[in-house]
mmCIF file of C-alpha atoms and ligand atoms in Angstrom:
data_model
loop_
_atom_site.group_PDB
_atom_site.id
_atom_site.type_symbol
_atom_site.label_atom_id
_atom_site.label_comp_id
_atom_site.label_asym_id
_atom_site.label_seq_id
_atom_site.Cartn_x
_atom_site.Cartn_y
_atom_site.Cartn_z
ATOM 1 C CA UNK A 1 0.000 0.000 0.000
ATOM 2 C CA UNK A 2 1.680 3.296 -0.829
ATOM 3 C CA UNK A 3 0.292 6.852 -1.123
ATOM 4 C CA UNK A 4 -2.758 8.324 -0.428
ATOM 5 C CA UNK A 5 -5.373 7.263 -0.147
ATOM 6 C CA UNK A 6 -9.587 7.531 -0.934
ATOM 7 C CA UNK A 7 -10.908 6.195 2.159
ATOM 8 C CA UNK A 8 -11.368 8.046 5.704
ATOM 9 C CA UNK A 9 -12.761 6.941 8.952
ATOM 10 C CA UNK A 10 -10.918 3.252 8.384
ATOM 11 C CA UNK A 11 -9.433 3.281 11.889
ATOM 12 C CA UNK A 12 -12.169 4.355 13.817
ATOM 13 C CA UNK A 13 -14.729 1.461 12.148
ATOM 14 C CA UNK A 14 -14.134 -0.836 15.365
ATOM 15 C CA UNK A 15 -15.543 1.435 17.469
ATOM 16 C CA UNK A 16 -18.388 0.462 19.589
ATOM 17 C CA UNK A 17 -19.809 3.936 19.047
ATOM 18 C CA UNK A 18 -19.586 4.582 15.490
ATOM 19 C CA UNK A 19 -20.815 2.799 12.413
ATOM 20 C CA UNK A 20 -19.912 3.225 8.887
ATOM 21 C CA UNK A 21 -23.171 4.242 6.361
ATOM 22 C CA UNK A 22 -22.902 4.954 2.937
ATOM 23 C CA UNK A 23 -23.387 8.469 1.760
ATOM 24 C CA UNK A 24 -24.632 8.958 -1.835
ATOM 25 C CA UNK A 25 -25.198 12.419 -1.445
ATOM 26 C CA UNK A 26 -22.160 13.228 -0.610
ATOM 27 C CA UNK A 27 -20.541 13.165 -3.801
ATOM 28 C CA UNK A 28 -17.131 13.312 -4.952
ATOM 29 C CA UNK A 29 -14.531 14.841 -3.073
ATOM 30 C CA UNK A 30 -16.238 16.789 -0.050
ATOM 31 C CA UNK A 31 -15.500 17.001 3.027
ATOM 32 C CA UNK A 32 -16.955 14.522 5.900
ATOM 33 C CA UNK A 33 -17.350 13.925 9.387
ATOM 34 C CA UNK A 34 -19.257 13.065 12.550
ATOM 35 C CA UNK A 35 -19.080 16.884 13.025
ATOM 36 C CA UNK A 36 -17.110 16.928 16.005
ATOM 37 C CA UNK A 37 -14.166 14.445 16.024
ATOM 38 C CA UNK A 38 -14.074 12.662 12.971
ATOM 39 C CA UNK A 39 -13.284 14.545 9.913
ATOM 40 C CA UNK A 40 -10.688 13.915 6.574
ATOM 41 C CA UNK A 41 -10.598 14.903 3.064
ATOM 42 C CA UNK A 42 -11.079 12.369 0.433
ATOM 43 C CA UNK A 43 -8.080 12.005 -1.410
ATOM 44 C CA UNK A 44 -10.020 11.155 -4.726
ATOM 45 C CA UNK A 45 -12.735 12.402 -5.380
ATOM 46 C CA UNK A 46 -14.105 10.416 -8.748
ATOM 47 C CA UNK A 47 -15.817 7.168 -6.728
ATOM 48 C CA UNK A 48 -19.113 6.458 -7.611
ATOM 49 C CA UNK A 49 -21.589 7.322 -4.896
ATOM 50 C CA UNK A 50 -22.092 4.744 -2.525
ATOM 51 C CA UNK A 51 -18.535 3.665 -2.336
ATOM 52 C CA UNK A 52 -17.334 6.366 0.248
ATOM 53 C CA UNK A 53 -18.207 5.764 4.130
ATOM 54 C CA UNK A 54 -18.875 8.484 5.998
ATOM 55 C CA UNK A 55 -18.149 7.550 9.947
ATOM 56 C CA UNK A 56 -21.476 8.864 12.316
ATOM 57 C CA UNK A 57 -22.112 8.227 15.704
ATOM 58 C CA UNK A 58 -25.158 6.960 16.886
ATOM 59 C CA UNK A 59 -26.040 4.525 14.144
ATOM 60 C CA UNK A 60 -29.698 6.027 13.602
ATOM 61 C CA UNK A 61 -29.149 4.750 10.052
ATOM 62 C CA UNK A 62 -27.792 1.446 9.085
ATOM 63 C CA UNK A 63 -28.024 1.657 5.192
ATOM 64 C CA UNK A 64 -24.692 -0.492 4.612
ATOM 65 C CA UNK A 65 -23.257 -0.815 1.347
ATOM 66 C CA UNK A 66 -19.373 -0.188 0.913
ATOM 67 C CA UNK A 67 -17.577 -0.103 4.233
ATOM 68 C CA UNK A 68 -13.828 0.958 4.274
ATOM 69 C CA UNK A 69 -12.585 0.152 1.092
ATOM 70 C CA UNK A 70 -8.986 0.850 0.211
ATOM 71 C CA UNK A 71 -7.323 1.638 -2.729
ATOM 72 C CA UNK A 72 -4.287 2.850 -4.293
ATOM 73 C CA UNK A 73 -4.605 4.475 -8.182
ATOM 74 C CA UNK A 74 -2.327 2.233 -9.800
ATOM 75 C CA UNK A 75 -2.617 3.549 -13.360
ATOM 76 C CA UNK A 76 -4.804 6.327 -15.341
ATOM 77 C CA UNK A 77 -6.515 5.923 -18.932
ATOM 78 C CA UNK A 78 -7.019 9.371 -20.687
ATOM 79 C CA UNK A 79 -10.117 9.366 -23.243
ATOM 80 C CA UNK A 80 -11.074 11.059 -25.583
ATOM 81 C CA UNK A 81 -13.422 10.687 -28.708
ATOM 82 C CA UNK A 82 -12.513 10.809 -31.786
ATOM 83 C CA UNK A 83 -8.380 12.432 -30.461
ATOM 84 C CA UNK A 84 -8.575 15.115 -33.387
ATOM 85 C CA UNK A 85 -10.366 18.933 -32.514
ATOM 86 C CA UNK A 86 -11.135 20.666 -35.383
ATOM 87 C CA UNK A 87 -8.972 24.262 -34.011
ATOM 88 C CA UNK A 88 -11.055 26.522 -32.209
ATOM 89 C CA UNK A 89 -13.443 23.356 -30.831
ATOM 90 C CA UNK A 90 -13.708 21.183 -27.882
ATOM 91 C CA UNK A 91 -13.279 17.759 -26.788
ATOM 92 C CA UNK A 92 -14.513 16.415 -23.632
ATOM 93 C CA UNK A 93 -11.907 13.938 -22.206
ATOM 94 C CA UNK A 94 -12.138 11.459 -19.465
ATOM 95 C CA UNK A 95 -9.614 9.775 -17.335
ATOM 96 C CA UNK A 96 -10.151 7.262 -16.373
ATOM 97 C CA UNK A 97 -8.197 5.637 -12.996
ATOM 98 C CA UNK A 98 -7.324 1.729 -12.315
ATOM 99 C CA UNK A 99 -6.975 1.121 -9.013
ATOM 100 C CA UNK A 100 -5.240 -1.773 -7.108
ATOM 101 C CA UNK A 101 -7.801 -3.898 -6.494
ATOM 102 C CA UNK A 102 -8.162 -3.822 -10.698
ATOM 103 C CA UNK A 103 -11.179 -1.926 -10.533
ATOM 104 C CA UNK A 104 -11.945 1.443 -12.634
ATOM 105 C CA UNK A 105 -12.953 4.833 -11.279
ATOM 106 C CA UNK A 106 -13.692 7.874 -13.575
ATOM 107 C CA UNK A 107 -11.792 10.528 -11.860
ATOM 108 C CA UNK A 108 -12.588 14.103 -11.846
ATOM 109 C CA UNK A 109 -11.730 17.222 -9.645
ATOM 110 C CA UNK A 110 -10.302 18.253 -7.456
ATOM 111 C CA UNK A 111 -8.247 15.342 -7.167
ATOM 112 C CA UNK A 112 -7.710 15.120 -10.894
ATOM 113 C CA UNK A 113 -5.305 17.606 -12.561
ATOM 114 C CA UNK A 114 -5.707 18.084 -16.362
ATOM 115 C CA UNK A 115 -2.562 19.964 -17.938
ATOM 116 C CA UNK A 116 -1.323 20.689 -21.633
ATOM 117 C CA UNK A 117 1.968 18.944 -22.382
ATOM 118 C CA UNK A 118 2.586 19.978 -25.629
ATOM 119 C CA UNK A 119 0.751 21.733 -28.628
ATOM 120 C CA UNK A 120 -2.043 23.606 -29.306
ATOM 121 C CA UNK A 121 -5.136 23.847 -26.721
ATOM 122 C CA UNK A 122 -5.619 26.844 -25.289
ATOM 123 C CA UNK A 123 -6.601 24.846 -21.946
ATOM 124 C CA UNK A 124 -8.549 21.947 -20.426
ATOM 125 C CA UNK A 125 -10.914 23.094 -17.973
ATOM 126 C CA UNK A 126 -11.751 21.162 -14.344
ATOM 127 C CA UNK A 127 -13.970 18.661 -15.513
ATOM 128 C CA UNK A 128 -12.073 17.884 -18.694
ATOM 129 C CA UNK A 129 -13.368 20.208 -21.537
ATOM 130 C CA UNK A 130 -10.379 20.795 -23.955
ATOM 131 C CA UNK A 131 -10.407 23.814 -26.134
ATOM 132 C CA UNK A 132 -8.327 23.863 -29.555
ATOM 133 C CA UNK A 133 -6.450 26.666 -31.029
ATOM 134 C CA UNK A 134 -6.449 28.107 -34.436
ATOM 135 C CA UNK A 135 -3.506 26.684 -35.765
ATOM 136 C CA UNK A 136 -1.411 26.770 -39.581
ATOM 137 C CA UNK A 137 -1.284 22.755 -40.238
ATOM 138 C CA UNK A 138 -2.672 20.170 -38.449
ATOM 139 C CA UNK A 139 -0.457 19.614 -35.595
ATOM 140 C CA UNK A 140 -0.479 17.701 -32.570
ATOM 141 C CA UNK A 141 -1.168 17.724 -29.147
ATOM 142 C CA UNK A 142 -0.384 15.849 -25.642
ATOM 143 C CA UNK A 143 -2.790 16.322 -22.455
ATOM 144 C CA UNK A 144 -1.867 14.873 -18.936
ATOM 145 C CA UNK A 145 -4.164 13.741 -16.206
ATOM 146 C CA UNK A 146 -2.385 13.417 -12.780
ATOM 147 C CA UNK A 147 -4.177 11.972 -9.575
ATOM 148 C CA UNK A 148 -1.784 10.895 -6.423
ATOM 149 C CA UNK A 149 1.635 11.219 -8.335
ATOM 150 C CA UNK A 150 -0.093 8.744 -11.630
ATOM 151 C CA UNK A 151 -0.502 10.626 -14.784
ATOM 152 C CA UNK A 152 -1.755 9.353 -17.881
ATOM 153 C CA UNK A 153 -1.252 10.770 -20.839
ATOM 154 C CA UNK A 154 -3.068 11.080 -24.209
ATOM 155 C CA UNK A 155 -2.223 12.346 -27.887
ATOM 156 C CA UNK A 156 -5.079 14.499 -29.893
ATOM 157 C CA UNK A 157 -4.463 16.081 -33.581
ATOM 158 C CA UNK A 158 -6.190 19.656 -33.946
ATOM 159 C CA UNK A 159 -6.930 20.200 -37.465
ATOM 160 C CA UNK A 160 -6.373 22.824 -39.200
ATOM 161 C CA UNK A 161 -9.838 23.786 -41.211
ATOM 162 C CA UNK A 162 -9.500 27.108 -42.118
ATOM 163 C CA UNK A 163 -6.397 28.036 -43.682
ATOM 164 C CA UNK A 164 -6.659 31.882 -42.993
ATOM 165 C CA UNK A 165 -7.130 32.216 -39.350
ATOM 166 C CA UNK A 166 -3.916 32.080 -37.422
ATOM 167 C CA UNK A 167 -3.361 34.738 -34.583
ATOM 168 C CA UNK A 168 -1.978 37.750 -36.771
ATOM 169 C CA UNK A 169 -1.376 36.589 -39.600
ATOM 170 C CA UNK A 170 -5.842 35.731 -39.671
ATOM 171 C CA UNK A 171 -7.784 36.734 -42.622
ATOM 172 C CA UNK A 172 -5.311 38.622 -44.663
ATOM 173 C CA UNK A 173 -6.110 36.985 -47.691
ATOM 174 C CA UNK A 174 -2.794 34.907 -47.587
ATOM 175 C CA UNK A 175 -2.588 31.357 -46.302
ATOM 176 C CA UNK A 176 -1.223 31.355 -42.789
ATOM 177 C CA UNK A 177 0.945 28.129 -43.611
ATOM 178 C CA UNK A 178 2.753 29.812 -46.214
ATOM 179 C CA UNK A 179 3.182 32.872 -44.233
ATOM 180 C CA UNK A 180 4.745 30.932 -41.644
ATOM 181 C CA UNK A 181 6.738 28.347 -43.978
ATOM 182 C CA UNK A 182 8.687 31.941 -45.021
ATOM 183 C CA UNK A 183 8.559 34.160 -42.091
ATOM 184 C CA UNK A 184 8.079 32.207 -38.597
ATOM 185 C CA UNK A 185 5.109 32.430 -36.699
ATOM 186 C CA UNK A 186 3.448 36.125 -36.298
ATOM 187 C CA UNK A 187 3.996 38.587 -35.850
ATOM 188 C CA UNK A 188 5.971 39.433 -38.476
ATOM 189 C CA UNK A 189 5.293 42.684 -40.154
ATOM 190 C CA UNK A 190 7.314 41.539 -43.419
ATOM 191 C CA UNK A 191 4.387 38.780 -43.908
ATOM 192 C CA UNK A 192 1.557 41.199 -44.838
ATOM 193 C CA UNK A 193 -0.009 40.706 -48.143
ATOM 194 C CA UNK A 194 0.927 44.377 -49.233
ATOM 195 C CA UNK A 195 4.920 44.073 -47.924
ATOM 196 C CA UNK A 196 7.655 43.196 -50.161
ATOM 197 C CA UNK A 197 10.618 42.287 -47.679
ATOM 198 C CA UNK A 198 12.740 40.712 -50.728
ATOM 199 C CA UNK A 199 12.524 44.521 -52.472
ATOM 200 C CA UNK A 200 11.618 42.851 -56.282
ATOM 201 C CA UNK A 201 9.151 44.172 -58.355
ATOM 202 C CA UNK A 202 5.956 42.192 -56.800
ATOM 203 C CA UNK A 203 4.277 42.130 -53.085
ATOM 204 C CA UNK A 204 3.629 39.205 -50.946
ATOM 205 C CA UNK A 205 0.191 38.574 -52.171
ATOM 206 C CA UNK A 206 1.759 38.656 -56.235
ATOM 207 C CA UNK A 207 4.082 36.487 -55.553
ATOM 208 C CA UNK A 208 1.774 33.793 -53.542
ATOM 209 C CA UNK A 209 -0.340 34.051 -56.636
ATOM 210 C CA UNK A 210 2.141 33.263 -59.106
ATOM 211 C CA UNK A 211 3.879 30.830 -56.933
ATOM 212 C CA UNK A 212 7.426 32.953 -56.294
ATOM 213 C CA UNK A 213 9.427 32.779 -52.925
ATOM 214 C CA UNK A 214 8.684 36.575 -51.170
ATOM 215 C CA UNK A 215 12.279 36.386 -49.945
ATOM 216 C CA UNK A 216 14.476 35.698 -53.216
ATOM 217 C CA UNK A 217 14.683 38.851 -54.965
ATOM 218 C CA UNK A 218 15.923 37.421 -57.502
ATOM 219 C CA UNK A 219 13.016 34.958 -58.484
ATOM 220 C CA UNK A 220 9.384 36.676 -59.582
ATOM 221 C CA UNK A 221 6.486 36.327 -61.922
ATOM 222 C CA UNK A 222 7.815 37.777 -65.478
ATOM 223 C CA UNK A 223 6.026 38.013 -69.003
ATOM 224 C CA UNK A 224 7.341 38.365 -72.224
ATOM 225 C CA UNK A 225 7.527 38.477 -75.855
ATOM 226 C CA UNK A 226 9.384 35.503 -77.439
ATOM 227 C CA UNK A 227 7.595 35.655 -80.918
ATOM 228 C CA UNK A 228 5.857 38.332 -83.408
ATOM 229 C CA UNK A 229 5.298 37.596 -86.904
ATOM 230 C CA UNK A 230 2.558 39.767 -88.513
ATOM 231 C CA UNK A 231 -0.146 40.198 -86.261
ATOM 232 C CA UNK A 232 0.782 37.134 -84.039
ATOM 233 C CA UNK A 233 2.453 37.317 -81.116
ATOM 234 C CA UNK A 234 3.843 34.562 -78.825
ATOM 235 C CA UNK A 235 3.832 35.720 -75.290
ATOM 236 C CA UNK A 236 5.402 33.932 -72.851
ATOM 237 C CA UNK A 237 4.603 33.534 -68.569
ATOM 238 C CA UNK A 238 7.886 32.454 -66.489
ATOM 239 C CA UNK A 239 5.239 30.175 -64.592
ATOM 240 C CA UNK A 240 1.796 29.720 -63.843
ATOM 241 C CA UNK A 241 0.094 27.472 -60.975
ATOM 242 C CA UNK A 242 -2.831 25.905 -59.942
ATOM 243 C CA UNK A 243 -5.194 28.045 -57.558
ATOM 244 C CA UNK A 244 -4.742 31.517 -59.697
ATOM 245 C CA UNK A 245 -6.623 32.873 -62.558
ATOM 246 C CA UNK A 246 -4.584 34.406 -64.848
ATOM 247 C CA UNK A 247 -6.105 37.173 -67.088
ATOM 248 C CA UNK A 248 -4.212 38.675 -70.410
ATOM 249 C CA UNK A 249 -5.122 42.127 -71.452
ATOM 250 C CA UNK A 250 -3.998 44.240 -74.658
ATOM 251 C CA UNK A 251 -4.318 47.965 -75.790
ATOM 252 C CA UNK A 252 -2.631 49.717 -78.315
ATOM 253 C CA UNK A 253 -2.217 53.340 -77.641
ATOM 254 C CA UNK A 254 -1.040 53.689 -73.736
ATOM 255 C CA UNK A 255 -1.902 56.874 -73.301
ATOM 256 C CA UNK A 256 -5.472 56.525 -74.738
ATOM 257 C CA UNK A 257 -7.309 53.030 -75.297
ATOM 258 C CA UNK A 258 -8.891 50.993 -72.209
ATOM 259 C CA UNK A 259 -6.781 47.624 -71.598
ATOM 260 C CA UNK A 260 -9.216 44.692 -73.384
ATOM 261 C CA UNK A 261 -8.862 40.904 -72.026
ATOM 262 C CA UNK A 262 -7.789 38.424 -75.006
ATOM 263 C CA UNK A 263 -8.370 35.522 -72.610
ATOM 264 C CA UNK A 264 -8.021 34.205 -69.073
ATOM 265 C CA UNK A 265 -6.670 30.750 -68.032
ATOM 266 C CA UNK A 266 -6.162 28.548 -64.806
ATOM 267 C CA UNK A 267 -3.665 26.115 -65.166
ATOM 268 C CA UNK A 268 -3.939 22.389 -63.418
ATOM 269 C CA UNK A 269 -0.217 21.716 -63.032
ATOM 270 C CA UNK A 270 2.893 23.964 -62.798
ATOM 271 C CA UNK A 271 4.280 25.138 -66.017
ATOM 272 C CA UNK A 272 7.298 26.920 -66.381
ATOM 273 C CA UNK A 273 7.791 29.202 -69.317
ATOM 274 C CA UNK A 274 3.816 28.962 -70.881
ATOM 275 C CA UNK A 275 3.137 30.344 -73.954
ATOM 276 C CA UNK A 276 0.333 32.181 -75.110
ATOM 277 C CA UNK A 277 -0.614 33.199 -78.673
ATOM 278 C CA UNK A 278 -2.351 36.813 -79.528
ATOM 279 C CA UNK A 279 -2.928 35.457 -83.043
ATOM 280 C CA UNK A 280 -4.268 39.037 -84.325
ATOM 281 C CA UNK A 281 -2.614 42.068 -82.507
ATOM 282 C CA UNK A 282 -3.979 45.217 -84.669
ATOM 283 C CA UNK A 283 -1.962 48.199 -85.092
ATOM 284 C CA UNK A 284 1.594 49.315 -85.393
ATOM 285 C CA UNK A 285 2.327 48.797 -81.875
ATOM 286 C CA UNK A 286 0.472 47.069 -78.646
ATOM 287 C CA UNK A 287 0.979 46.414 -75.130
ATOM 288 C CA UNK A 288 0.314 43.328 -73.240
ATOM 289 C CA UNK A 289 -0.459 43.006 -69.346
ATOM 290 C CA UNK A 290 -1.151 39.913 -66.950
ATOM 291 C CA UNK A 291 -3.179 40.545 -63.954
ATOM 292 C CA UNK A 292 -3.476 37.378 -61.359
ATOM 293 C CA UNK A 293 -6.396 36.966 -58.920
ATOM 294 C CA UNK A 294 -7.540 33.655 -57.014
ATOM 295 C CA UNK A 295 -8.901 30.887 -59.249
HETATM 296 CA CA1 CA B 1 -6.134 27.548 -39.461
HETATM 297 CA CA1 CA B 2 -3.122 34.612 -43.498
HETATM 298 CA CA1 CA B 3 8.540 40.498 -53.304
#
């Protein structure tokens, strides 16, 4: 027998001038006593009514059922169901306690201690609520239940379900993973959408959309001419990717004609170097421009 443990009143059951009765209604973890010379805390507080004695004198009730059981926790179970959290939900957990004499208790507080090892939840309250995060990527969590030294341990995934929600770098229009797979976790000032920390010719949100690293300034999105023979014209886009729209525009005089689309595209696979064809370009002269937008 080592530690604590649940049971009060054991020594004084041999008394001619007490008996043990069960108390239901006393629930888990109070306080009891004859009121006057008797009195303990229950060291665990998660036995199902009935199971804790409560030492009286007098003996105007005789309602026996568990007398002076002892028990030691010798190992805890942590549940939970399904282990992933979609971030910013809950999941109720449960530990659950075998005791020495192989028996299981669900344990709750004040004798059970929920904790966050590692991860994610922005807590677990007393009776075992668990709240997720917002997170960037699904990542993974570890929760601890501890009752008289024993902890038990269990492994949850929070899932990451809205890509666009991460502390400060949340609904900005750029996804938070990619934010943080180039600048760390926020806040980071040179992640914005509108900052351009590599100094090239194209902003954070530009170069998500055409699929360039925001920190090379030597690698963006460029279009060109490779071709013109007559009135067709070969243009070509260093890269397009899946996910953006891409939209080619024409005008002739700069100074005076509106820009008109010739086409827009989305593209299922990376291609590097894509050619388009302007098969009938009027005019002495013309001007092309891309513009890139979310499929
Ligand atoms: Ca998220
Ligand atoms: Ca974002
Ligand atoms: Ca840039």
């Amino acid at each position: 027998m080592t530690g604590a443990t649940g049971v009060l009143g054991q020594s004084n059951s041999a008394s001619p001038s007490y008996k043990l009765l069960s108390a239901p209604e006393l629930g888990g973890g109070g306080q009891v006593g004859n009121g006057s010379d008797i009195r303990g805390e229950l060291a665990l507080g998660g036995l199902a009514a009935g199971s804790v004695s409560r030492v009286t004198a007098g003996g105007a009730q005789e309602n026996f059922n568990y007398i002076g059981q002892l028990y030691d926790v010798g190992g805890i179970v942590v549940e939970g169901s399904p282990s992933t959290i979609d971030e910013g939900d809950t999941r109720q957990l449960q530990a659950v306690a075998t005791l020495d004499d192989l028996t299981e208790v669900v344990l709750s507080a004040p004798e059970l201690k929920w904790s966050v090892l590692s991860g994610p939840l922005s807590g677990i309250s007393s009776s075992g609520l668990a709240t997720a995060d917002s997170v960037y990527a699904d990542a993974a969590v570890t929760v601890q239940a501890s009752s008289q030294g024993v902890n038990g341990q269990l492994g949850l995934t929070v899932r990451n379900t809205n890509g666009d929600d991460f502390g400060g770098y949340a609904g900005d229009g750029l996804p938070d993973d990619w934010q943080v797979g180039h600048f760390g976790e926020p806040p980071n000032a040179d992640a914005a959408p509108q900052a351009n920390p590599d100094f090239d010719p194209y902003d954070n949100l530009t170069e998500f959309l055409t699929g360039y690293s925001p920190v090379d300034a030597g690698a963006f999105f460029q279009l060109s001419i490779v071709d013109t023979m007559g009135s067709r014209t070969t243009l070509a886009l260093s890269k397009v990717v899946p996910g953006t729209r891409y939209r080619i525009e024409r005008r002739n005089d700069p100074a005076a004609d509106p820009w008109v689309e010739l086409m827009n595209f989305t593209t299922l696979n990376e291609l590097f170097d894509h050619l388009v064809e302007d098969p009938n370009a009027p005019g002495p002269r013309w001007f092309y421009r891309v513009g890139v937008e979310p499929e």
